[in-house]
Short mmCIF file of C-alpha atoms in Angstrom, two decimals:
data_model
loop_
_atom_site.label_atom_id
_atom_site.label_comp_id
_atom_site.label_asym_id
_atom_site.label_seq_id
_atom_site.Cartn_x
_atom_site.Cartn_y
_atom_site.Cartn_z
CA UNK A 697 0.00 0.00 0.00
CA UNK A 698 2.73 2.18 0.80
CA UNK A 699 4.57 1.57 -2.28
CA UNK A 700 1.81 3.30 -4.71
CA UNK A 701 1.78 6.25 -2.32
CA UNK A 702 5.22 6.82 -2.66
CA UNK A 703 4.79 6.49 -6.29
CA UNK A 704 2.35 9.14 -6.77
CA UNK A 705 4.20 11.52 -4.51
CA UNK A 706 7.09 10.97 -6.59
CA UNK A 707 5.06 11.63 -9.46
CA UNK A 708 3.62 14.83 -8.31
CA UNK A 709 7.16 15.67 -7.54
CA UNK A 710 8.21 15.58 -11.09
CA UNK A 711 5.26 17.29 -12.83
CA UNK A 712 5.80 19.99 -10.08
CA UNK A 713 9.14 20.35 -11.28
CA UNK A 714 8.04 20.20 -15.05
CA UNK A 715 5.25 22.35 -14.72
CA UNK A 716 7.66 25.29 -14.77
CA UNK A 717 8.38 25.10 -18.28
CA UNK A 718 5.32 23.90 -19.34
CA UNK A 719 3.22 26.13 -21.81
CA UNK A 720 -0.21 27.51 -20.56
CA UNK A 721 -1.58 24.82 -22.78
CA UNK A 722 0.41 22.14 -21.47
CA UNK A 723 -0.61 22.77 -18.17
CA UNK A 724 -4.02 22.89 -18.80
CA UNK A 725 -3.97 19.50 -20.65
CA UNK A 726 -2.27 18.06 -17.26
CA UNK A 727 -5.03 19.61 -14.76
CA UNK A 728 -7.65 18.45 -17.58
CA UNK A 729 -6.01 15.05 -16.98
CA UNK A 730 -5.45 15.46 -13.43
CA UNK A 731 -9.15 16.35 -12.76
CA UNK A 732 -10.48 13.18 -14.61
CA UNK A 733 -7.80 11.10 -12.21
CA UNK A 734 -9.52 12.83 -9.13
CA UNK A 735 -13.07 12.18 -9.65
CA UNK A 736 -11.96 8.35 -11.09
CA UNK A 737 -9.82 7.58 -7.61
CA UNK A 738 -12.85 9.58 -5.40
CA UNK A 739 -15.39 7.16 -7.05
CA UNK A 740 -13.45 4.14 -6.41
CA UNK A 741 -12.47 5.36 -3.05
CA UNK A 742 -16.76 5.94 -2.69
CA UNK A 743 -17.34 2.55 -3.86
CA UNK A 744 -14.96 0.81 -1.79
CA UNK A 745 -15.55 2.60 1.14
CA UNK A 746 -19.45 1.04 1.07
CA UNK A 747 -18.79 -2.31 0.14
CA UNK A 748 -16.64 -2.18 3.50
CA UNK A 749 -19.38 -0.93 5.33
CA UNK A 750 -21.87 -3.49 3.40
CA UNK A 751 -19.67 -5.97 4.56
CA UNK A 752 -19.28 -5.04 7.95
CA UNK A 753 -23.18 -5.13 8.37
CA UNK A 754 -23.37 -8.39 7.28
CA UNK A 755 -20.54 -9.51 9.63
CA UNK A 756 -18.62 -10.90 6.39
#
């Protein structure tokens, strides 16, 4: 779990770093793409977070 973590960090690291010589267009495209990641990982996070709780009720 920790390893995907440290993944993204590093990740975010780089495009921080990149960002500066992006082109306003560029860095659009990447929050454009960065958005759509967001509401993606939020939805599975959603969906994952009640089929733990649907489990728990049913003492699975």
């Amino acid at each position: 779990m920790i390893e995907p973590c440290l993944q993204a960090e590093m990740f975010m690291e780089r495009l921080r770093r990149d960002s500066q010589d992006m082109s306003r267009e560029q860095l659009l495209e990447v929050i454009e793409h960065l958005s759509r990641l967001y509401c993606k990982t939020k939805a599975g996070a959603n969906w994952l977070a009640r089929e733990a709780a649907s489990n728990l009720s049913r003492g699975a």
